[in-house]
Amino acid sequence: MDPTNKPKGSSPHYSLYQREIFRQGGTEGKLPHFSVHPDELVESTKKKLNDRAYFYANSNAGLGWTDKANREAFYAWRIIPRMLVDTNVRDLSIELFGHRIPAPILFAPIGINKLYSPEGELVPAKIAGELGLPYCLSTAASNTIEDVAVANDSGARSVASEGGNYCQVRAGSNVNSPRFFQLYMGHDDEVTISLLERAWKSGFDVCMLTVDTWQLGWRPTDINLANYVFYYPPGTTGNELGASDPVFMRKYGEELKQDSGKWIDSSVWHGKAHTWKKIPWLIKEWERISGGRPFVIKGIQSAEDALKAYEIGCEGIVVTNHAGRQVDGAVGSLEVLPEIVDAVGDKMKIIFDSGIRTGSDIFKAIALGAHAVQVGRLYVWGMAHEGEAGCRHVMKSLLADLDITMTVAGYPSITRDVNRKALKYNENGAYPRGEHAKL
């Protein structure tokens, strides 16, 4: 079969991106400007950024053992290839919170993207729109909610105008770019409600509350640099959501003028933990604002907490240890995924996060029961190289990697065929420690 003339399926033929790169190299002498091999990508990112920018996304808690545990957990699970399977048409598409999306990948919420590109969150929001993949906006963003929504829609429209609609259209909208709002909840309920109302009005139709980061973890590489951008001149980067919020500015605007850390220290990483008792109130408020759209808790690492989230009314959870940035010496997220899936996988949506680097990583997380995964550091590393082009290249490469993995491993459907039978656990396998084994 001519690989450029494959039968159409539910998903784009992402694998053709590989052939596009090969053809450009052979016919035009045009090569990618940077490597997408995760180890090489992170090393080249160090050379593109100053230390503060690099370590903001790459610092780990303590000795980095949890970050290592994330990668080791992936290494322990091995894919079982199946032969002579018709994989000419693959279906990577999934349904997530009422959206039909072409692949089980979300752009994870990462704050202060202006550290990596002058356009900040507008870059990944636009690329997510182009690809029809959900974009999650962080409360610690360096662009306003409203501007990010416009960028996300512009990406979706640019593809739609070329006949590339792959994602279910949001109700009441003429675009196809699902977007979720990640909330860091402070202790001023008026500000919380204002943020949620702005997010809903701007088309963010899922609320994702982060519960593992009331306080930043102890990250020595950040300590060494006093790496807290909010305190450095001009003192505006990272304050954009607060400075654009009418309720926050009415109540705290004068304080923000005197203390550039007022927004982040009181409404984002404030150090004052909430408890399960507060969550029903927040779910009720989000239901009132959104008319009953899904509420998700991000930061679950145990079956017990997953069951609590279900019992109080969450429609989904994100199984994550914040990429190893909060608790040193903790379990790897993939280690606990199977038991969480066994507890609630048939009751709510499970999004996996922490340690995703390749298409086979995504395959393994889905096989173990996740409905979708979040990808964060990869797209940040890409945009640090070439802005939109770099972010696009990394994410299209990841999609191609997943598509090709399913092709050559013999699994045509991500939802029908990819399950625990596709994996074998290797209890005694030693994690590689040599070249290309850092991540």
CSV table of C-alpha atoms in Angstrom, one decimal:
chain,number,residue,atom,x,y,z
A,1,MET,CA,0.0,0.0,0.0
A,2,ASP,CA,1.2,3.5,-0.8
A,3,PRO,CA,1.8,4.9,2.6
A,4,THR,CA,0.8,8.4,1.4
A,5,ASN,CA,-2.6,7.0,0.3
A,6,LYS,CA,-3.9,5.2,3.3
A,7,PRO,CA,-7.6,4.6,3.9
A,8,LYS,CA,-9.2,7.2,6.1
A,9,GLY,CA,-10.1,6.3,9.7
A,10,SER,CA,-11.2,8.0,12.9
A,11,SER,CA,-7.8,9.6,13.5
A,12,PRO,CA,-5.3,11.4,11.2
A,13,HIS,CA,-2.4,9.3,9.9
A,14,TYR,CA,0.1,10.8,12.3
A,15,SER,CA,2.7,8.4,11.1
A,16,LEU,CA,3.0,10.3,7.9
A,17,TYR,CA,4.9,13.0,9.7
A,18,GLN,CA,7.9,10.7,9.8
A,19,ARG,CA,7.7,10.3,6.0
A,20,GLU,CA,7.4,14.1,5.6
A,21,ILE,CA,10.6,14.6,7.6
A,22,PHE,CA,12.4,11.9,5.5
A,23,ARG,CA,11.2,13.5,2.2
A,24,GLN,CA,12.2,17.0,3.2
A,25,GLY,CA,15.6,15.7,4.1
A,26,GLY,CA,16.1,13.7,0.9
A,27,THR,CA,14.6,16.2,-1.6
A,28,GLU,CA,15.4,19.5,0.0
A,29,GLY,CA,18.3,18.8,2.4
A,30,LYS,CA,16.1,20.2,5.1
A,31,LEU,CA,16.6,18.6,8.5
A,32,PRO,CA,14.9,19.2,11.9
A,33,HIS,CA,16.7,22.0,13.8
A,34,PHE,CA,16.8,20.0,17.1
A,35,SER,CA,16.4,16.4,18.2
A,36,VAL,CA,13.2,15.1,19.7
A,37,HIS,CA,14.9,12.2,21.5
A,38,PRO,CA,13.9,13.1,25.0
A,39,ASP,CA,17.4,12.9,26.5
A,40,GLU,CA,18.9,15.0,23.7
A,41,LEU,CA,16.0,17.4,23.8
A,42,VAL,CA,16.3,18.2,27.5
A,43,GLU,CA,20.1,18.8,27.0
A,44,SER,CA,19.6,21.1,24.1
A,45,THR,CA,16.9,23.0,26.1
A,46,LYS,CA,19.5,23.8,28.7
A,47,LYS,CA,21.5,25.6,26.1
A,48,LYS,CA,18.5,27.6,24.9
A,49,LEU,CA,17.4,29.0,28.3
A,50,ASN,CA,18.9,30.7,31.3
A,51,ASP,CA,19.1,28.7,34.5
A,52,ARG,CA,16.0,30.3,36.0
A,53,ALA,CA,13.8,29.5,33.0
A,54,TYR,CA,15.2,26.0,32.6
A,55,PHE,CA,14.8,24.9,36.2
A,56,TYR,CA,11.3,26.4,36.6
A,57,ALA,CA,10.0,23.4,34.6
A,58,ASN,CA,12.7,20.9,35.3
A,59,SER,CA,13.5,21.2,39.0
A,60,ASN,CA,12.6,18.1,41.0
A,61,ALA,CA,11.9,17.7,44.7
A,62,GLY,CA,14.9,16.7,46.8
A,63,LEU,CA,17.2,14.2,45.3
A,64,GLY,CA,14.9,13.7,42.3
A,65,TRP,CA,14.1,10.1,43.3
A,66,THR,CA,10.4,10.5,42.5
A,67,ASP,CA,11.2,11.7,39.0
A,68,LYS,CA,13.4,8.7,38.6
A,69,ALA,CA,10.6,6.4,39.9
A,70,ASN,CA,8.3,7.8,37.2
A,71,ARG,CA,10.7,6.6,34.5
A,72,GLU,CA,11.6,3.4,36.2
A,73,ALA,CA,7.9,2.4,36.4
A,74,PHE,CA,7.6,2.7,32.6
A,75,TYR,CA,10.7,0.6,32.1
A,76,ALA,CA,9.2,-2.2,34.1
A,77,TRP,CA,6.2,-2.6,31.8
A,78,ARG,CA,7.0,-4.1,28.4
A,79,ILE,CA,4.8,-4.1,25.3
A,80,ILE,CA,3.9,-7.5,23.7
A,81,PRO,CA,3.9,-7.0,19.9
A,82,ARG,CA,1.3,-8.9,17.9
A,83,MET,CA,1.9,-10.0,14.3
A,84,LEU,CA,-0.2,-10.1,11.1
A,85,VAL,CA,-2.8,-7.7,12.4
A,86,ASP,CA,-4.5,-5.3,10.1
A,87,THR,CA,-3.3,-2.0,11.3
A,88,ASN,CA,-3.7,-0.1,8.1
A,89,VAL,CA,-6.4,2.0,9.7
A,90,ARG,CA,-5.7,3.0,13.3
A,91,ASP,CA,-8.1,4.6,15.7
A,92,LEU,CA,-6.4,6.7,18.4
A,93,SER,CA,-9.5,8.7,19.1
A,94,ILE,CA,-11.2,8.8,22.5
A,95,GLU,CA,-14.2,10.4,24.1
A,96,LEU,CA,-13.3,12.7,27.1
A,97,PHE,CA,-15.9,14.7,29.0
A,98,GLY,CA,-18.2,14.9,26.0
A,99,HIS,CA,-15.5,15.8,23.5
A,100,ARG,CA,-14.4,13.4,20.8
A,101,ILE,CA,-10.6,14.0,20.4
A,102,PRO,CA,-8.3,12.4,17.9
A,103,ALA,CA,-5.7,11.1,20.3
A,104,PRO,CA,-5.6,10.5,24.1
A,105,ILE,CA,-3.2,13.4,24.8
A,106,LEU,CA,-3.8,16.6,26.7
A,107,PHE,CA,-1.5,19.6,26.9
A,108,ALA,CA,-0.8,19.7,30.7
A,109,PRO,CA,-1.1,22.9,32.6
A,110,ILE,CA,2.3,24.5,33.0
A,111,GLY,CA,2.7,28.1,34.4
A,112,ILE,CA,4.7,31.1,33.3
A,113,ASN,CA,5.3,30.0,29.7
A,114,LYS,CA,6.8,33.4,28.9
A,115,LEU,CA,10.0,32.0,30.4
A,116,TYR,CA,10.2,29.8,27.3
A,117,SER,CA,8.8,32.0,24.5
A,118,PRO,CA,7.8,35.7,24.4
A,119,GLU,CA,4.2,34.7,23.5
A,120,GLY,CA,3.9,32.5,26.5
A,121,GLU,CA,0.8,30.2,26.8
A,122,LEU,CA,-0.5,31.5,23.5
A,123,VAL,CA,2.0,29.2,21.8
A,124,PRO,CA,0.8,25.8,23.2
A,125,ALA,CA,-2.8,26.9,23.2
A,126,LYS,CA,-2.6,27.6,19.5
A,127,ILE,CA,-0.8,24.3,18.7
A,128,ALA,CA,-3.4,22.4,20.8
A,129,GLY,CA,-6.1,24.0,18.8
A,130,GLU,CA,-4.4,23.0,15.5
A,131,LEU,CA,-4.2,19.4,16.7
A,132,GLY,CA,-7.6,19.3,18.2
A,133,LEU,CA,-6.2,18.2,21.5
A,134,PRO,CA,-7.4,19.6,24.9
A,135,TYR,CA,-5.4,22.5,26.3
A,136,CYS,CA,-5.2,22.9,30.1
A,137,LEU,CA,-4.5,26.5,31.3
A,138,SER,CA,-2.6,27.0,34.6
A,139,THR,CA,-3.7,29.5,37.2
A,140,ALA,CA,0.0,30.5,37.2
A,141,ALA,CA,-0.1,31.4,33.5
A,142,SER,CA,1.6,34.4,32.0
A,143,ASN,CA,-1.2,35.3,29.7
A,144,THR,CA,-4.8,36.1,30.5
A,145,ILE,CA,-7.6,33.5,30.4
A,146,GLU,CA,-9.3,35.5,27.6
A,147,ASP,CA,-6.2,35.8,25.4
A,148,VAL,CA,-5.4,32.1,25.7
A,149,ALA,CA,-8.9,31.2,24.6
A,150,VAL,CA,-8.5,33.4,21.5
A,151,ALA,CA,-5.2,31.7,20.6
A,152,ASN,CA,-6.7,28.3,21.1
A,153,ASP,CA,-9.6,29.1,18.8
A,154,SER,CA,-7.3,30.6,16.2
A,155,GLY,CA,-5.3,27.3,16.0
A,156,ALA,CA,-8.5,25.3,15.6
A,157,ARG,CA,-9.9,27.6,12.9
A,158,SER,CA,-6.7,27.6,11.0
A,159,VAL,CA,-6.9,23.8,10.7
A,160,ALA,CA,-10.7,23.8,10.1
A,161,SER,CA,-10.2,26.1,7.2
A,162,GLU,CA,-8.0,23.5,5.6
A,163,GLY,CA,-10.6,20.7,6.2
A,164,GLY,CA,-8.8,19.3,9.2
A,165,ASN,CA,-11.6,19.0,11.8
A,166,TYR,CA,-10.9,15.9,13.9
A,167,CYS,CA,-12.5,16.9,17.2
A,168,GLN,CA,-16.1,17.2,18.3
A,169,VAL,CA,-17.3,20.8,18.3
A,170,ARG,CA,-18.0,22.4,21.7
A,171,ALA,CA,-21.7,23.0,22.2
A,172,GLY,CA,-22.5,26.6,21.2
A,173,SER,CA,-19.2,27.1,19.5
A,174,ASN,CA,-18.0,27.0,15.9
A,175,VAL,CA,-14.6,25.8,16.8
A,176,ASN,CA,-13.2,22.4,17.8
A,177,SER,CA,-10.7,23.1,20.5
A,178,PRO,CA,-11.5,21.6,23.9
A,179,ARG,CA,-9.9,23.5,26.8
A,180,PHE,CA,-9.8,22.9,30.5
A,181,PHE,CA,-9.0,25.3,33.4
A,182,GLN,CA,-6.5,24.2,36.0
A,183,LEU,CA,-7.3,25.9,39.3
A,184,TYR,CA,-5.0,26.6,42.2
A,185,MET,CA,-7.5,27.6,44.8
A,186,GLY,CA,-6.7,30.3,47.3
A,187,HIS,CA,-8.7,31.1,50.4
A,188,ASP,CA,-10.6,34.1,49.0
A,189,ASP,CA,-13.8,32.5,47.6
A,190,GLU,CA,-14.8,35.6,45.7
A,191,VAL,CA,-11.5,35.4,43.7
A,192,THR,CA,-12.0,31.7,43.1
A,193,ILE,CA,-15.5,32.3,41.8
A,194,SER,CA,-14.3,35.1,39.6
A,195,LEU,CA,-11.6,32.9,38.0
A,196,LEU,CA,-14.1,30.1,37.3
A,197,GLU,CA,-16.6,32.5,35.8
A,198,ARG,CA,-14.0,34.0,33.5
A,199,ALA,CA,-12.8,30.6,32.5
A,200,TRP,CA,-16.3,29.4,31.7
A,201,LYS,CA,-17.1,32.5,29.7
A,202,SER,CA,-14.0,31.9,27.7
A,203,GLY,CA,-14.9,28.4,26.8
A,204,PHE,CA,-12.9,26.4,29.4
A,205,ASP,CA,-15.5,23.7,30.1
A,206,VAL,CA,-13.8,21.4,32.6
A,207,CYS,CA,-12.4,22.5,36.0
A,208,MET,CA,-9.3,20.7,37.1
A,209,LEU,CA,-8.3,21.5,40.7
A,210,THR,CA,-4.7,20.8,41.7
A,211,VAL,CA,-4.5,19.4,45.2
A,212,ASP,CA,-0.8,18.5,45.6
A,213,THR,CA,0.8,22.0,45.4
A,214,TRP,CA,-0.6,24.4,48.0
A,215,GLN,CA,3.1,24.8,48.8
A,216,LEU,CA,6.0,24.4,46.4
A,217,GLY,CA,8.1,21.3,47.1
A,218,TRP,CA,11.7,21.6,48.3
A,219,ARG,CA,13.6,21.8,45.0
A,220,PRO,CA,17.3,22.4,45.6
A,221,THR,CA,18.1,23.5,42.1
A,222,ASP,CA,15.5,26.3,42.6
A,223,ILE,CA,16.8,27.1,46.0
A,224,ASN,CA,20.3,27.6,44.6
A,225,LEU,CA,19.0,30.3,42.2
A,226,ALA,CA,16.4,31.8,44.5
A,227,ASN,CA,14.2,30.8,41.5
A,228,TYR,CA,10.9,32.6,42.1
A,229,VAL,CA,10.3,34.8,39.1
A,230,PHE,CA,7.5,36.8,40.7
A,231,TYR,CA,9.9,38.7,43.0
A,232,TYR,CA,12.3,39.7,40.2
A,233,PRO,CA,11.9,43.0,38.2
A,234,PRO,CA,9.6,43.9,36.6
A,235,GLY,CA,7.5,41.7,38.9
A,236,THR,CA,4.7,41.2,36.4
A,237,THR,CA,5.5,37.9,34.7
A,238,GLY,CA,3.2,35.2,36.2
A,239,ASN,CA,0.8,37.7,37.7
A,240,GLU,CA,-1.3,38.0,34.6
A,241,LEU,CA,-4.4,36.1,35.8
A,242,GLY,CA,-4.5,38.1,39.0
A,243,ALA,CA,-3.8,41.4,37.4
A,244,SER,CA,-6.5,40.9,34.9
A,245,ASP,CA,-9.1,39.7,37.4
A,246,PRO,CA,-11.6,42.4,38.5
A,247,VAL,CA,-12.3,40.9,41.9
A,248,PHE,CA,-8.7,40.3,42.8
A,249,MET,CA,-7.7,43.8,41.6
A,250,ARG,CA,-10.6,45.5,43.5
A,251,LYS,CA,-9.6,43.8,46.7
A,252,TYR,CA,-5.8,43.5,46.4
A,253,GLY,CA,-4.7,45.7,43.5
A,254,GLU,CA,-3.0,48.3,45.7
A,255,GLU,CA,-1.1,45.5,47.6
A,256,LEU,CA,0.0,44.0,44.3
A,257,LYS,CA,1.5,47.4,43.4
A,258,GLN,CA,3.6,47.2,46.5
A,259,ASP,CA,4.3,43.5,46.5
A,260,SER,CA,4.8,41.7,43.2
A,261,GLY,CA,4.3,38.4,45.0
A,262,LYS,CA,0.8,39.2,46.3
A,263,TRP,CA,-1.0,37.2,43.6
A,264,ILE,CA,1.1,34.1,43.6
A,265,ASP,CA,1.6,34.0,47.4
A,266,SER,CA,-2.1,34.5,48.3
A,267,SER,CA,-4.0,32.9,45.4
A,268,VAL,CA,-1.7,30.2,43.9
A,269,TRP,CA,1.1,28.7,46.1
A,270,HIS,CA,-0.1,30.1,49.4
A,271,GLY,CA,1.0,27.3,51.7
A,272,LYS,CA,-2.4,26.9,53.4
A,273,ALA,CA,-3.8,23.5,52.6
A,274,HIS,CA,-7.5,22.9,51.9
A,275,THR,CA,-9.2,19.6,52.9
A,276,TRP,CA,-11.8,17.3,51.5
A,277,LYS,CA,-14.5,19.4,53.4
A,278,LYS,CA,-14.0,22.3,51.0
A,279,ILE,CA,-14.3,20.3,47.7
A,280,PRO,CA,-18.2,19.9,47.7
A,281,TRP,CA,-18.5,23.7,47.9
A,282,LEU,CA,-16.2,24.1,44.9
A,283,ILE,CA,-18.0,21.4,42.9
A,284,LYS,CA,-21.3,23.1,43.6
A,285,GLU,CA,-20.0,26.5,42.5
A,286,TRP,CA,-18.6,25.0,39.3
A,287,GLU,CA,-21.9,23.3,38.6
A,288,ARG,CA,-23.7,26.5,39.1
A,289,ILE,CA,-21.3,28.4,36.8
A,290,SER,CA,-21.0,25.8,34.1
A,291,GLY,CA,-24.4,24.2,34.2
A,292,GLY,CA,-22.9,20.9,35.4
A,293,ARG,CA,-19.7,20.4,33.4
A,294,PRO,CA,-17.1,18.0,34.7
A,295,PHE,CA,-15.0,18.7,37.8
A,296,VAL,CA,-11.6,16.9,38.1
A,297,ILE,CA,-9.1,16.6,40.9
A,298,LYS,CA,-5.4,16.6,39.9
A,299,GLY,CA,-2.8,15.0,42.2
A,300,ILE,CA,-4.2,11.6,43.1
A,301,GLN,CA,-1.7,8.9,44.0
A,302,SER,CA,-3.7,6.3,45.9
A,303,ALA,CA,-6.9,4.2,45.4
A,304,GLU,CA,-8.3,5.6,48.7
A,305,ASP,CA,-8.1,9.2,47.5
A,306,ALA,CA,-9.5,8.2,44.1
A,307,LEU,CA,-12.5,6.7,45.8
A,308,LYS,CA,-13.0,9.8,47.9
A,309,ALA,CA,-12.9,11.9,44.8
A,310,TYR,CA,-15.6,9.8,43.2
A,311,GLU,CA,-17.7,9.8,46.3
A,312,ILE,CA,-17.8,13.6,46.6
A,313,GLY,CA,-18.8,14.0,43.0
A,314,CYS,CA,-15.8,14.3,40.8
A,315,GLU,CA,-16.2,13.0,37.2
A,316,GLY,CA,-12.4,12.5,36.7
A,317,ILE,CA,-9.0,12.5,38.4
A,318,VAL,CA,-5.5,13.1,37.2
A,319,VAL,CA,-3.1,10.5,38.5
A,320,THR,CA,0.1,12.5,39.0
A,321,ASN,CA,2.9,13.3,41.4
A,322,HIS,CA,3.5,16.6,39.8
A,323,ALA,CA,6.3,15.1,37.7
A,324,GLY,CA,8.3,14.4,40.8
A,325,ARG,CA,8.4,18.0,41.8
A,326,GLN,CA,6.6,17.9,45.2
A,327,VAL,CA,7.4,14.8,47.3
A,328,ASP,CA,10.8,13.3,47.1
A,329,GLY,CA,11.0,9.5,47.5
A,330,ALA,CA,7.4,9.0,46.5
A,331,VAL,CA,5.8,6.3,44.4
A,332,GLY,CA,6.0,6.6,40.6
A,333,SER,CA,2.6,7.6,39.1
A,334,LEU,CA,2.6,4.5,36.8
A,335,GLU,CA,3.2,2.3,39.8
A,336,VAL,CA,-0.1,3.2,41.4
A,337,LEU,CA,-2.1,3.6,38.2
A,338,PRO,CA,-3.3,-0.1,38.1
A,339,GLU,CA,-4.7,-0.1,41.6
A,340,ILE,CA,-6.4,3.2,41.1
A,341,VAL,CA,-8.0,1.9,37.8
A,342,ASP,CA,-9.2,-1.2,39.7
A,343,ALA,CA,-10.8,1.1,42.3
A,344,VAL,CA,-12.6,3.7,40.1
A,345,GLY,CA,-11.7,3.1,36.4
A,346,ASP,CA,-15.3,2.0,35.6
A,347,LYS,CA,-16.8,5.0,37.5
A,348,MET,CA,-14.8,8.0,36.3
A,349,LYS,CA,-12.3,9.3,33.8
A,350,ILE,CA,-8.7,8.7,34.7
A,351,ILE,CA,-6.0,11.0,33.1
A,352,PHE,CA,-2.4,9.9,33.7
A,353,ASP,CA,0.4,12.4,34.2
A,354,SER,CA,4.1,12.3,35.2
A,355,GLY,CA,6.9,10.8,33.2
A,356,ILE,CA,5.4,10.7,29.7
A,357,ARG,CA,8.2,11.0,27.1
A,358,THR,CA,7.3,8.7,24.1
A,359,GLY,CA,4.6,7.1,22.2
A,360,SER,CA,5.2,3.8,24.0
A,361,ASP,CA,4.8,5.5,27.3
A,362,ILE,CA,1.4,6.7,26.3
A,363,PHE,CA,0.5,3.2,25.0
A,364,LYS,CA,1.5,1.7,28.4
A,365,ALA,CA,-0.5,4.2,30.4
A,366,ILE,CA,-3.6,3.6,28.3
A,367,ALA,CA,-3.0,-0.2,28.5
A,368,LEU,CA,-2.9,0.0,32.3
A,369,GLY,CA,-6.3,1.8,32.3
A,370,ALA,CA,-5.9,5.5,31.9
A,371,HIS,CA,-8.3,7.1,29.5
A,372,ALA,CA,-5.9,9.8,28.4
A,373,VAL,CA,-2.5,11.3,29.4
A,374,GLN,CA,-1.1,14.7,30.0
A,375,VAL,CA,2.1,15.9,28.4
A,376,GLY,CA,4.0,18.9,29.8
A,377,ARG,CA,7.7,19.2,29.8
A,378,LEU,CA,8.0,17.9,26.2
A,379,TYR,CA,6.0,20.8,24.7
A,380,VAL,CA,7.8,23.3,26.9
A,381,TRP,CA,11.2,22.0,25.7
A,382,GLY,CA,10.0,22.3,22.1
A,383,MET,CA,8.7,25.9,22.4
A,384,ALA,CA,12.0,26.8,24.1
A,385,HIS,CA,13.8,26.0,20.9
A,386,GLU,CA,11.6,27.5,18.2
A,387,GLY,CA,8.3,28.9,19.7
A,388,GLU,CA,5.3,27.7,17.7
A,389,ALA,CA,7.4,25.7,15.3
A,390,GLY,CA,9.3,23.9,18.1
A,391,CYS,CA,6.1,23.1,20.0
A,392,ARG,CA,4.4,21.9,16.9
A,393,HIS,CA,7.3,19.7,15.9
A,394,VAL,CA,7.6,18.0,19.3
A,395,MET,CA,3.9,17.3,19.6
A,396,LYS,CA,3.5,16.1,16.0
A,397,SER,CA,6.5,13.8,16.6
A,398,LEU,CA,4.9,12.4,19.8
A,399,LEU,CA,1.7,11.7,17.9
A,400,ALA,CA,3.6,10.0,15.1
A,401,ASP,CA,5.5,8.0,17.6
A,402,LEU,CA,2.3,6.7,19.2
A,403,ASP,CA,0.7,6.0,15.8
A,404,ILE,CA,3.7,4.1,14.6
A,405,THR,CA,4.0,2.2,17.9
A,406,MET,CA,0.4,0.9,17.4
A,407,THR,CA,1.1,0.1,13.8
A,408,VAL,CA,4.3,-2.0,14.3
A,409,ALA,CA,3.1,-3.5,17.6
A,410,GLY,CA,-0.2,-4.7,16.0
A,411,TYR,CA,-2.8,-2.7,17.9
A,412,PRO,CA,-5.3,-0.9,15.6
A,413,SER,CA,-7.6,0.7,18.2
A,414,ILE,CA,-6.4,2.6,21.3
A,415,THR,CA,-9.7,1.9,23.2
A,416,ARG,CA,-10.6,-1.6,21.9
A,417,ASP,CA,-7.2,-3.3,21.7
A,418,VAL,CA,-4.8,-1.6,24.1
A,419,ASN,CA,-5.3,-3.1,27.5
A,420,ARG,CA,-3.3,-5.0,30.2
A,421,LYS,CA,-3.1,-8.1,27.9
A,422,ALA,CA,-0.8,-5.9,25.7
A,423,LEU,CA,1.8,-5.6,28.5
A,424,LYS,CA,4.1,-7.9,30.5
A,425,TYR,CA,5.6,-6.8,33.8
A,426,ASN,CA,9.3,-7.4,34.3
A,427,GLU,CA,10.0,-7.5,38.1
A,428,ASN,CA,13.7,-8.1,37.8
A,429,GLY,CA,14.5,-5.7,34.9
A,430,ALA,CA,17.3,-3.3,35.8
A,431,TYR,CA,16.6,0.3,34.7
A,432,PRO,CA,19.3,1.4,32.2
A,433,ARG,CA,21.9,3.8,33.7
A,434,GLY,CA,24.2,4.5,30.7
A,435,GLU,CA,23.9,6.7,27.6
A,436,HIS,CA,20.3,7.7,26.7
A,437,ALA,CA,19.0,6.5,30.1
A,438,LYS,CA,18.7,9.8,32.0
A,439,LEU,CA,14.9,10.2,31.5
